[in-house]
PDB file of C-alpha atoms and ligand atoms in Angstrom:
ATOM      1  CA  MET Z 860     -11.653 125.372 164.419  1.00 96.00           C
ATOM      2  CA  GLN Z 861     -10.321 123.777 161.244  1.00 97.00           C
ATOM      3  CA  LEU Z 862      -9.063 120.192 161.307  1.00 98.00           C
ATOM      4  CA  LYS Z 863      -6.771 119.099 158.497  1.00 98.00           C
ATOM      5  CA  LEU Z 864      -7.007 115.527 157.184  1.00 98.00           C
ATOM      6  CA  LYS Z 865      -3.715 113.695 157.665  1.00 98.00           C
ATOM      7  CA  GLU Z 866      -4.621 110.139 156.670  1.00 98.00           C
ATOM      8  CA  VAL Z 867      -7.402 107.573 156.541  1.00 98.00           C
ATOM      9  CA  ILE Z 868      -6.819 104.248 158.288  1.00 98.00           C
ATOM     10  CA  PRO Z 869      -8.988 101.337 157.126  1.00 97.00           C
ATOM     11  CA  GLY Z 870     -10.399  99.180 159.925  1.00 97.00           C
ATOM     12  CA  GLU Z 871     -12.450  96.009 160.171  1.00 96.00           C
ATOM     13  CA  GLY Z 872     -15.244  95.657 157.565  1.00 95.00           C
ATOM     14  CA  ASP Z 873     -16.625  99.070 156.641  1.00 95.00           C
ATOM     15  CA  VAL Z 874     -14.916 100.888 159.551  1.00 97.00           C
ATOM     16  CA  LYS Z 875     -12.579 103.766 158.722  1.00 98.00           C
ATOM     17  CA  SER Z 876     -10.623 106.152 160.950  1.00 98.00           C
ATOM     18  CA  PHE Z 877     -10.099 109.679 159.658  1.00 98.00           C
ATOM     19  CA  VAL Z 878      -7.068 111.254 161.326  1.00 98.00           C
ATOM     20  CA  PHE Z 879      -7.108 115.059 161.589  1.00 98.00           C
ATOM     21  CA  THR Z 880      -4.570 117.583 162.826  1.00 97.00           C
ATOM     22  CA  PRO Z 881      -6.293 120.507 164.574  1.00 96.00           C
ATOM     23  CA  SER Z 882      -5.362 124.046 163.502  1.00 93.00           C
ATOM     24  CA  GLU Z 883      -5.060 125.107 167.138  1.00 92.00           C
ATOM     25  CA  ALA Z 884      -3.925 123.172 170.190  1.00 88.00           C
ATOM     26  CA  PHE Z 885      -6.711 122.000 172.471  1.00 89.00           C
ATOM     27  CA  SER Z 886      -7.369 119.079 174.745  1.00 93.00           C
ATOM     28  CA  TRP Z 887     -10.305 116.899 175.588  1.00 97.00           C
ATOM     29  CA  THR Z 888     -11.412 114.341 178.088  1.00 98.00           C
ATOM     30  CA  PRO Z 889     -11.467 110.809 176.618  1.00 98.00           C
ATOM     31  CA  GLY Z 890     -15.063 109.941 175.700  1.00 98.00           C
ATOM     32  CA  GLN Z 891     -16.005 113.434 174.479  1.00 98.00           C
ATOM     33  CA  PHE Z 892     -17.341 114.221 171.004  1.00 98.00           C
ATOM     34  CA  ILE Z 893     -17.147 117.036 168.451  1.00 98.00           C
ATOM     35  CA  HIS Z 894     -19.854 118.637 166.314  1.00 98.00           C
ATOM     36  CA  TYR Z 895     -18.618 118.882 162.703  1.00 98.00           C
ATOM     37  CA  THR Z 896     -19.797 120.836 159.670  1.00 98.00           C
ATOM     38  CA  LEU Z 897     -18.810 119.678 156.192  1.00 98.00           C
ATOM     39  CA  PRO Z 898     -20.565 121.758 153.519  1.00 96.00           C
ATOM     40  CA  HIS Z 899     -21.082 119.905 150.227  1.00 96.00           C
ATOM     41  CA  LYS Z 900     -23.159 120.168 147.064  1.00 94.00           C
ATOM     42  CA  ASP Z 901     -26.384 118.140 146.821  1.00 92.00           C
ATOM     43  CA  ALA Z 902     -26.461 117.299 150.534  1.00 96.00           C
ATOM     44  CA  ASP Z 903     -29.134 114.706 151.336  1.00 96.00           C
ATOM     45  CA  GLN Z 904     -31.831 115.317 153.936  1.00 96.00           C
ATOM     46  CA  ARG Z 905     -29.459 114.444 156.793  1.00 95.00           C
ATOM     47  CA  GLY Z 906     -27.509 117.574 155.851  1.00 97.00           C
ATOM     48  CA  ASP Z 907     -23.918 118.672 156.389  1.00 97.00           C
ATOM     49  CA  GLU Z 908     -23.580 118.403 160.190  1.00 98.00           C
ATOM     50  CA  ARG Z 909     -22.673 115.380 162.294  1.00 98.00           C
ATOM     51  CA  TRP Z 910     -21.429 114.507 165.765  1.00 98.00           C
ATOM     52  CA  PHE Z 911     -18.559 112.067 166.182  1.00 98.00           C
ATOM     53  CA  THR Z 912     -16.792 110.840 169.307  1.00 98.00           C
ATOM     54  CA  ILE Z 913     -13.051 111.542 169.339  1.00 98.00           C
ATOM     55  CA  SER Z 914     -11.723 107.979 169.141  1.00 98.00           C
ATOM     56  CA  SER Z 915      -8.132 109.088 169.755  1.00 98.00           C
ATOM     57  CA  ALA Z 916      -6.730 109.854 173.201  1.00 98.00           C
ATOM     58  CA  PRO Z 917      -5.549 113.361 174.135  1.00 97.00           C
ATOM     59  CA  PHE Z 918      -1.883 112.288 174.389  1.00 96.00           C
ATOM     60  CA  GLU Z 919      -1.985 111.384 170.664  1.00 96.00           C
ATOM     61  CA  GLY Z 920      -2.639 115.022 169.670  1.00 94.00           C
ATOM     62  CA  ASP Z 921      -4.494 114.153 166.458  1.00 97.00           C
ATOM     63  CA  VAL Z 922      -8.279 113.976 166.410  1.00 98.00           C
ATOM     64  CA  TRP Z 923      -9.708 110.729 165.051  1.00 98.00           C
ATOM     65  CA  ILE Z 924     -13.199 110.193 163.660  1.00 98.00           C
ATOM     66  CA  THR Z 925     -13.918 106.468 163.497  1.00 98.00           C
ATOM     67  CA  THR Z 926     -17.052 105.556 161.617  1.00 98.00           C
ATOM     68  CA  ARG Z 927     -18.703 103.108 159.241  1.00 96.00           C
ATOM     69  CA  VAL Z 928     -18.650 104.027 155.558  1.00 97.00           C
ATOM     70  CA  ASN Z 929     -20.895 101.701 153.595  1.00 92.00           C
ATOM     71  CA  SER Z 930     -19.947 101.796 149.913  1.00 85.00           C
ATOM     72  CA  GLU Z 931     -23.582 101.358 148.792  1.00 90.00           C
ATOM     73  CA  TYR Z 932     -25.682 103.218 151.365  1.00 89.00           C
ATOM     74  CA  SER Z 933     -23.594 106.090 152.700  1.00 95.00           C
ATOM     75  CA  SER Z 934     -25.116 109.501 153.333  1.00 96.00           C
ATOM     76  CA  SER Z 935     -23.859 112.436 151.260  1.00 97.00           C
ATOM     77  CA  PHE Z 936     -21.943 113.592 154.384  1.00 98.00           C
ATOM     78  CA  LYS Z 937     -19.996 110.342 154.575  1.00 97.00           C
ATOM     79  CA  GLN Z 938     -19.420 110.301 150.808  1.00 96.00           C
ATOM     80  CA  LYS Z 939     -17.932 113.800 151.103  1.00 97.00           C
ATOM     81  CA  LEU Z 940     -15.843 112.788 154.150  1.00 98.00           C
ATOM     82  CA  SER Z 941     -14.521 109.749 152.255  1.00 97.00           C
ATOM     83  CA  ALA Z 942     -13.673 111.860 149.197  1.00 96.00           C
ATOM     84  CA  MET Z 943     -11.486 114.258 151.233  1.00 97.00           C
ATOM     85  CA  ALA Z 944      -7.821 114.283 150.269  1.00 98.00           C
ATOM     86  CA  PRO Z 945      -5.008 114.743 152.798  1.00 98.00           C
ATOM     87  CA  GLY Z 946      -4.596 118.475 153.529  1.00 98.00           C
ATOM     88  CA  GLU Z 947      -8.314 119.240 153.138  1.00 98.00           C
ATOM     89  CA  THR Z 948     -10.160 120.543 156.185  1.00 98.00           C
ATOM     90  CA  ILE Z 949     -13.372 119.993 158.126  1.00 98.00           C
ATOM     91  CA  GLU Z 950     -14.875 122.507 160.572  1.00 98.00           C
ATOM     92  CA  GLY Z 951     -15.252 121.283 164.165  1.00 98.00           C
ATOM     93  CA  ASP Z 952     -16.508 122.886 167.376  1.00 97.00           C
ATOM     94  CA  LEU Z 953     -14.784 122.401 170.708  1.00 96.00           C
ATOM     95  CA  PRO Z 954     -15.239 118.986 172.382  1.00 97.00           C
ATOM     96  CA  GLU Z 955     -18.204 118.411 174.660  1.00 97.00           C
ATOM     97  CA  GLY Z 956     -19.985 115.632 176.510  1.00 97.00           C
ATOM     98  CA  ASP Z 957     -19.749 113.774 179.813  1.00 97.00           C
ATOM     99  CA  PHE Z 958     -19.478 110.166 178.621  1.00 98.00           C
ATOM    100  CA  THR Z 959     -16.143 110.094 180.414  1.00 98.00           C
ATOM    101  CA  VAL Z 960     -14.597 107.952 183.142  1.00 96.00           C
ATOM    102  CA  ASP Z 961     -14.047 110.422 185.938  1.00 90.00           C
ATOM    103  CA  ASP Z 962     -12.775 107.908 188.479  1.00 93.00           C
ATOM    104  CA  PRO Z 963     -10.779 104.924 187.142  1.00 91.00           C
ATOM    105  CA  ALA Z 964     -10.644 103.525 190.685  1.00 92.00           C
ATOM    106  CA  ARG Z 965     -14.358 102.659 190.448  1.00 96.00           C
ATOM    107  CA  GLU Z 966     -15.557  99.504 188.637  1.00 97.00           C
ATOM    108  CA  TYR Z 967     -17.420  99.451 185.328  1.00 97.00           C
ATOM    109  CA  VAL Z 968     -19.515  97.395 182.952  1.00 98.00           C
ATOM    110  CA  PHE Z 969     -19.165  98.731 179.396  1.00 98.00           C
ATOM    111  CA  VAL Z 970     -22.099  97.686 177.177  1.00 98.00           C
ATOM    112  CA  VAL Z 971     -21.231  98.359 173.544  1.00 98.00           C
ATOM    113  CA  GLY Z 972     -22.818  97.806 170.150  1.00 97.00           C
ATOM    114  CA  GLY Z 973     -20.405  97.840 167.200  1.00 97.00           C
ATOM    115  CA  ILE Z 974     -19.073 101.296 166.357  1.00 97.00           C
ATOM    116  CA  GLY Z 975     -20.227 102.462 169.812  1.00 98.00           C
ATOM    117  CA  ILE Z 976     -16.748 101.336 170.888  1.00 98.00           C
ATOM    118  CA  THR Z 977     -15.279 104.743 169.899  1.00 98.00           C
ATOM    119  CA  PRO Z 978     -15.450 106.482 173.315  1.00 98.00           C
ATOM    120  CA  PHE Z 979     -13.882 103.445 174.999  1.00 98.00           C
ATOM    121  CA  LEU Z 980     -10.967 103.456 172.548  1.00 98.00           C
ATOM    122  CA  ALA Z 981     -10.054 106.957 173.698  1.00 98.00           C
ATOM    123  CA  ILE Z 982     -10.646 106.089 177.367  1.00 97.00           C
ATOM    124  CA  LEU Z 983      -8.587 102.862 177.308  1.00 97.00           C
ATOM    125  CA  LYS Z 984      -5.719 104.296 175.227  1.00 96.00           C
ATOM    126  CA  GLN Z 985      -5.317 107.233 177.623  1.00 96.00           C
ATOM    127  CA  LEU Z 986      -5.421 104.951 180.698  1.00 95.00           C
ATOM    128  CA  ALA Z 987      -2.736 102.707 179.159  1.00 93.00           C
ATOM    129  CA  HIS Z 988      -0.606 105.734 178.329  1.00 95.00           C
ATOM    130  CA  ASP Z 989      -0.942 107.094 181.877  1.00 95.00           C
ATOM    131  CA  GLY Z 990      -0.034 103.689 183.342  1.00 93.00           C
ATOM    132  CA  LYS Z 991      -3.403 103.451 185.090  1.00 93.00           C
ATOM    133  CA  ASP Z 992      -5.458 100.311 185.551  1.00 91.00           C
ATOM    134  CA  ILE Z 993      -9.176  99.885 185.264  1.00 93.00           C
ATOM    135  CA  ARG Z 994     -11.425  97.155 186.580  1.00 95.00           C
ATOM    136  CA  ALA Z 995     -14.119  96.717 183.948  1.00 96.00           C
ATOM    137  CA  GLU Z 996     -15.925  94.167 181.827  1.00 98.00           C
ATOM    138  CA  LEU Z 997     -16.698  95.004 178.193  1.00 98.00           C
ATOM    139  CA  LEU Z 998     -19.840  93.329 176.845  1.00 98.00           C
ATOM    140  CA  TYR Z 999     -19.321  93.819 173.107  1.00 98.00           C
ATOM    141  CA  ALA Z1000     -22.108  93.072 170.585  1.00 98.00           C
ATOM    142  CA  ASN Z1001     -21.333  92.776 166.876  1.00 98.00           C
ATOM    143  CA  ARG Z1002     -23.113  91.327 163.886  1.00 95.00           C
ATOM    144  CA  ASP Z1003     -20.099  89.418 162.524  1.00 96.00           C
ATOM    145  CA  GLU Z1004     -17.183  87.883 164.406  1.00 96.00           C
ATOM    146  CA  ASN Z1005     -14.793  88.695 161.555  1.00 96.00           C
ATOM    147  CA  THR Z1006     -15.419  92.444 161.558  1.00 95.00           C
ATOM    148  CA  ILE Z1007     -15.333  93.396 165.235  1.00 98.00           C
ATOM    149  CA  PRO Z1008     -14.041  96.982 165.360  1.00 98.00           C
ATOM    150  CA  PHE Z1009     -10.615  97.258 167.051  1.00 98.00           C
ATOM    151  CA  LYS Z1010     -10.645  93.655 168.298  1.00 97.00           C
ATOM    152  CA  ALA Z1011      -6.843  93.307 168.190  1.00 97.00           C
ATOM    153  CA  GLU Z1012      -6.270  96.581 170.086  1.00 96.00           C
ATOM    154  CA  LEU Z1013      -8.864  95.658 172.723  1.00 97.00           C
ATOM    155  CA  ASP Z1014      -7.420  92.163 173.149  1.00 97.00           C
ATOM    156  CA  ALA Z1015      -3.959  93.706 173.616  1.00 95.00           C
ATOM    157  CA  PHE Z1016      -5.314  96.071 176.287  1.00 95.00           C
ATOM    158  CA  ALA Z1017      -6.971  93.110 178.069  1.00 96.00           C
ATOM    159  CA  ARG Z1018      -3.685  91.164 178.052  1.00 95.00           C
ATOM    160  CA  GLN Z1019      -1.857  94.085 179.646  1.00 94.00           C
ATOM    161  CA  HIS Z1020      -4.620  94.904 182.170  1.00 95.00           C
ATOM    162  CA  PRO Z1021      -5.823  91.746 183.960  1.00 93.00           C
ATOM    163  CA  GLY Z1022      -8.727  93.678 185.523  1.00 95.00           C
ATOM    164  CA  PHE Z1023     -10.177  94.345 182.065  1.00 97.00           C
ATOM    165  CA  LYS Z1024     -12.292  91.538 180.566  1.00 97.00           C
ATOM    166  CA  ILE Z1025     -14.056  91.271 177.204  1.00 98.00           C
ATOM    167  CA  THR Z1026     -17.102  89.105 176.473  1.00 98.00           C
ATOM    168  CA  HIS Z1027     -18.265  89.001 172.844  1.00 98.00           C
ATOM    169  CA  PHE Z1028     -21.868  88.673 171.663  1.00 98.00           C
ATOM    170  CA  ILE Z1029     -22.202  87.868 167.966  1.00 98.00           C
ATOM    171  CA  GLY Z1030     -25.291  88.038 165.745  1.00 96.00           C
ATOM    172  CA  ASN Z1031     -28.424  86.905 167.571  1.00 95.00           C
ATOM    173  CA  ASP Z1032     -26.540  86.230 170.795  1.00 96.00           C
ATOM    174  CA  LEU Z1033     -27.771  89.364 172.565  1.00 95.00           C
ATOM    175  CA  ILE Z1034     -26.569  91.058 175.729  1.00 97.00           C
ATOM    176  CA  ASP Z1035     -29.469  90.163 178.004  1.00 96.00           C
ATOM    177  CA  GLU Z1036     -30.323  90.672 181.662  1.00 96.00           C
ATOM    178  CA  THR Z1037     -28.466  87.499 182.656  1.00 97.00           C
ATOM    179  CA  ALA Z1038     -25.282  88.751 180.981  1.00 97.00           C
ATOM    180  CA  LEU Z1039     -25.625  92.196 182.579  1.00 97.00           C
ATOM    181  CA  LYS Z1040     -26.109  90.673 186.028  1.00 96.00           C
ATOM    182  CA  ALA Z1041     -23.245  88.188 185.551  1.00 96.00           C
ATOM    183  CA  ALA Z1042     -20.843  90.998 184.654  1.00 97.00           C
ATOM    184  CA  GLY Z1043     -22.060  93.300 187.419  1.00 95.00           C
ATOM    185  CA  SER Z1044     -21.991  90.626 190.129  1.00 94.00           C
ATOM    186  CA  LYS Z1045     -18.203  90.210 189.711  1.00 93.00           C
ATOM    187  CA  LEU Z1046     -17.611  93.901 190.385  1.00 94.00           C
ATOM    188  CA  ASN Z1047     -17.931  96.219 193.362  1.00 95.00           C
ATOM    189  CA  ASP Z1048     -20.809  98.709 192.996  1.00 96.00           C
ATOM    190  CA  PRO Z1049     -20.329  98.917 189.189  1.00 97.00           C
ATOM    191  CA  ILE Z1050     -21.344 101.783 186.916  1.00 97.00           C
ATOM    192  CA  TYR Z1051     -22.876 100.696 183.588  1.00 98.00           C
ATOM    193  CA  TYR Z1052     -21.838 102.665 180.469  1.00 98.00           C
ATOM    194  CA  VAL Z1053     -23.852 101.969 177.295  1.00 98.00           C
ATOM    195  CA  SER Z1054     -22.828 103.154 173.829  1.00 98.00           C
ATOM    196  CA  GLY Z1055     -24.061 102.217 170.356  1.00 97.00           C
ATOM    197  CA  PRO Z1056     -26.943 102.606 167.881  1.00 97.00           C
ATOM    198  CA  GLU Z1057     -29.715 104.753 169.363  1.00 96.00           C
ATOM    199  CA  PRO Z1058     -32.417 102.002 169.431  1.00 96.00           C
ATOM    200  CA  MET Z1059     -30.038  99.667 171.253  1.00 97.00           C
ATOM    201  CA  VAL Z1060     -29.092 102.263 173.867  1.00 97.00           C
ATOM    202  CA  GLU Z1061     -32.758 103.187 174.430  1.00 97.00           C
ATOM    203  CA  ALA Z1062     -33.590  99.508 174.939  1.00 97.00           C
ATOM    204  CA  PHE Z1063     -30.891  99.245 177.637  1.00 98.00           C
ATOM    205  CA  GLU Z1064     -32.126 102.414 179.294  1.00 97.00           C
ATOM    206  CA  ALA Z1065     -35.581 100.807 179.614  1.00 97.00           C
ATOM    207  CA  LYS Z1066     -34.081  97.501 180.806  1.00 97.00           C
ATOM    208  CA  PHE Z1067     -32.006  99.266 183.481  1.00 97.00           C
ATOM    209  CA  LYS Z1068     -35.192 100.851 184.852  1.00 96.00           C
ATOM    210  CA  GLU Z1069     -36.720  97.361 185.160  1.00 96.00           C
ATOM    211  CA  MET Z1070     -33.548  96.040 186.781  1.00 96.00           C
ATOM    212  CA  GLY Z1071     -33.327  98.945 189.233  1.00 96.00           C
ATOM    213  CA  ILE Z1072     -29.999 100.280 187.901  1.00 97.00           C
ATOM    214  CA  ASP Z1073     -30.340 103.970 188.731  1.00 97.00           C
ATOM    215  CA  ALA Z1074     -28.994 107.140 187.114  1.00 96.00           C
ATOM    216  CA  ALA Z1075     -26.055 107.267 189.538  1.00 96.00           C
ATOM    217  CA  HIS Z1076     -24.948 103.862 188.199  1.00 97.00           C
ATOM    218  CA  SER Z1077     -25.489 104.356 184.460  1.00 98.00           C
ATOM    219  CA  LYS Z1078     -24.433 106.578 181.557  1.00 98.00           C
ATOM    220  CA  PHE Z1079     -25.685 106.451 177.989  1.00 98.00           C
ATOM    221  CA  ASP Z1080     -24.183 107.553 174.652  1.00 97.00           C
ATOM    222  CA  TYR Z1081     -26.613 107.434 171.722  1.00 96.00           C
ATOM    223  CA  PHE Z1082     -25.453 107.172 168.097  1.00 94.00           C
ATOM    224  CA  PRO Z1083     -28.393 108.219 165.902  1.00 90.00           C
ATOM    225  CA  GLY Z1084     -28.330 107.183 162.226  1.00 87.00           C
ATOM    226  CA  TYR Z1085     -27.676 103.511 162.942  1.00 89.00           C
ATOM    227  CA  ASP Z1086     -30.555 101.044 163.225  1.00 84.00           C
ATOM    228  CA  SER Z1087     -28.492  98.179 164.580  1.00 80.00           C
ATOM    229  CA  VAL Z1088     -24.903  97.066 165.280  1.00 82.00           C
TER     230      VAL Z1088
HETATM  231  C1  LIG G2216     -22.628 112.330 170.570  1.00 64.94           C
HETATM  232  C2  LIG G2216     -22.549 111.478 169.324  1.00 64.94           C
HETATM  233  C3  LIG G2216     -21.388 110.771 169.061  1.00 64.94           C
HETATM  234  C4  LIG G2216     -21.304 109.972 167.916  1.00 64.94           C
HETATM  235  N1  LIG G2216     -20.148 109.280 167.666  1.00 64.94           N
HETATM  236  C5  LIG G2216     -20.070 108.511 166.554  1.00 64.94           C
HETATM  237  C6  LIG G2216     -18.872 107.783 166.246  1.00 64.94           C
HETATM  238  O1  LIG G2216     -17.871 107.850 166.966  1.00 64.94           O
HETATM  239  N2  LIG G2216     -18.860 107.020 165.137  1.00 64.94           N
HETATM  240  C7  LIG G2216     -19.958 106.927 164.312  1.00 64.94           C
HETATM  241  O2  LIG G2216     -19.885 106.189 163.314  1.00 64.94           O
HETATM  242  N3  LIG G2216     -21.087 107.588 164.563  1.00 64.94           N
HETATM  243  C8  LIG G2216     -21.164 108.386 165.647  1.00 64.94           C
HETATM  244  N4  LIG G2216     -22.319 109.091 165.907  1.00 64.94           N
HETATM  245  C9  LIG G2216     -23.429 108.981 164.946  1.00 64.94           C
HETATM  246  C10 LIG G2216     -23.131 109.865 163.725  1.00 64.94           C
HETATM  247  O3  LIG G2216     -23.318 111.228 164.058  1.00 64.94           O
HETATM  248  C11 LIG G2216     -24.046 109.493 162.541  1.00 64.94           C
HETATM  249  O4  LIG G2216     -25.396 109.742 162.871  1.00 64.94           O
HETATM  250  C12 LIG G2216     -23.875 108.032 162.133  1.00 64.94           C
HETATM  251  O5  LIG G2216     -22.510 107.756 161.880  1.00 64.94           O
HETATM  252  C13 LIG G2216     -24.689 107.723 160.877  1.00 64.94           C
HETATM  253  O6  LIG G2216     -24.153 108.459 159.828  1.00 64.94           O
HETATM  254  P1  LIG G2216     -25.002 108.924 158.584  1.00 64.94           P
HETATM  255  O7  LIG G2216     -26.267 109.600 159.049  1.00 64.94           O
HETATM  256  O8  LIG G2216     -24.094 109.761 157.750  1.00 64.94           O
HETATM  257  O9  LIG G2216     -25.474 107.594 157.894  1.00 64.94           O
HETATM  258  P2  LIG G2216     -24.651 106.431 157.127  1.00 64.94           P
HETATM  259  O10 LIG G2216     -23.811 105.682 158.118  1.00 64.94           O
HETATM  260  O11 LIG G2216     -23.967 106.945 155.924  1.00 64.94           O
HETATM  261  O12 LIG G2216     -25.838 105.515 156.698  1.00 64.94           O
HETATM  262  C14 LIG G2216     -26.796 106.056 155.788  1.00 64.94           C
HETATM  263  C15 LIG G2216     -28.089 105.316 155.900  1.00 64.94           C
HETATM  264  O13 LIG G2216     -28.001 104.078 155.244  1.00 64.94           O
HETATM  265  C16 LIG G2216     -28.511 103.069 156.070  1.00 64.94           C
HETATM  266  N5  LIG G2216     -27.764 101.830 155.781  1.00 64.94           N
HETATM  267  C17 LIG G2216     -26.469 101.596 156.078  1.00 64.94           C
HETATM  268  N6  LIG G2216     -26.135 100.345 155.688  1.00 64.94           N
HETATM  269  C18 LIG G2216     -27.277  99.807 155.128  1.00 64.94           C
HETATM  270  C19 LIG G2216     -27.591  98.563 154.539  1.00 64.94           C
HETATM  271  N7  LIG G2216     -26.677  97.572 154.448  1.00 64.94           N
HETATM  272  N8  LIG G2216     -28.858  98.363 154.071  1.00 64.94           N
HETATM  273  C20 LIG G2216     -29.792  99.329 154.157  1.00 64.94           C
HETATM  274  N9  LIG G2216     -29.538 100.543 154.718  1.00 64.94           N
HETATM  275  C21 LIG G2216     -28.299 100.764 155.186  1.00 64.94           C
HETATM  276  C22 LIG G2216     -28.260 103.546 157.481  1.00 64.94           C
HETATM  277  O14 LIG G2216     -29.170 102.911 158.398  1.00 64.94           O
HETATM  278  C23 LIG G2216     -28.541 105.027 157.324  1.00 64.94           C
HETATM  279  O15 LIG G2216     -29.912 105.283 157.446  1.00 64.94           O
HETATM  280  C24 LIG G2216     -22.411 109.888 167.033  1.00 64.94           C
HETATM  281  C25 LIG G2216     -23.567 110.638 167.297  1.00 64.94           C
HETATM  282  C26 LIG G2216     -23.628 111.421 168.430  1.00 64.94           C
HETATM  283  C27 LIG G2216     -24.880 112.236 168.669  1.00 64.94           C
END
């Protein structure tokens, strides 16, 4: 399917949201991602394909890619994406993935590194739109307190949903076992969702094994291409 660029919305720091209108109507479950192809001349070794979570919620209709675009270090794919003008198109497959909240009545710990927030944006926006509550704690790690992606939107959601709490971890203040246990102990039989740079998510996967958090109580979403938050 073709997705037509509508606008680009600058976010915190190097975060940008690319808003696309799909050529055909389709829906998705918040938390799913799309495989994109963006052919371009002189593609670098990472090539012309990428996967991005849909950071918009289905009720919004448009498909958002939210990503970091570093002005100095960007891949040729992201340079091409950034150079797109409104009206230009990108090719996308149908949504896939199971990093979704199937039962909002359960309780959750969301463990997020930086841009790994994208699936939760879609999940939380759709819940708010549907008038549903969620009992969850977001443990949110970022390198800089001034460039936390979507901080204002998340704070607004927390104000409107008293069961949703946010704890920030900045720089070397890491989300450790104590923090995981503290969040989990306040909740009833919580499920841990982890999303962020691949090395971070792998480290949590290993830690969960040590802590005895099993596959029925954990889900992981890996963003390759990022070394750290
Ligand atoms: C299922 C799935 C969902 C995903 N969802 C998202 C999403 O919603 N948003 C998202 O952003 N990504 C998402 N990703 C990851 C995405 O596909 C890319 O791999 C990622 O955005 C990195 O993009 P890039 O390879 O174009 O590298 P770029 O981001 O362009 O970075 C290029 C290279 O430069 C390096 N670099 C960057 N800054 C510096 C610096 N200051 N100094 C030195 N080196 C630097 C990077 O480490 C990288 O190696 C997802 C991946 C999967 C598999």
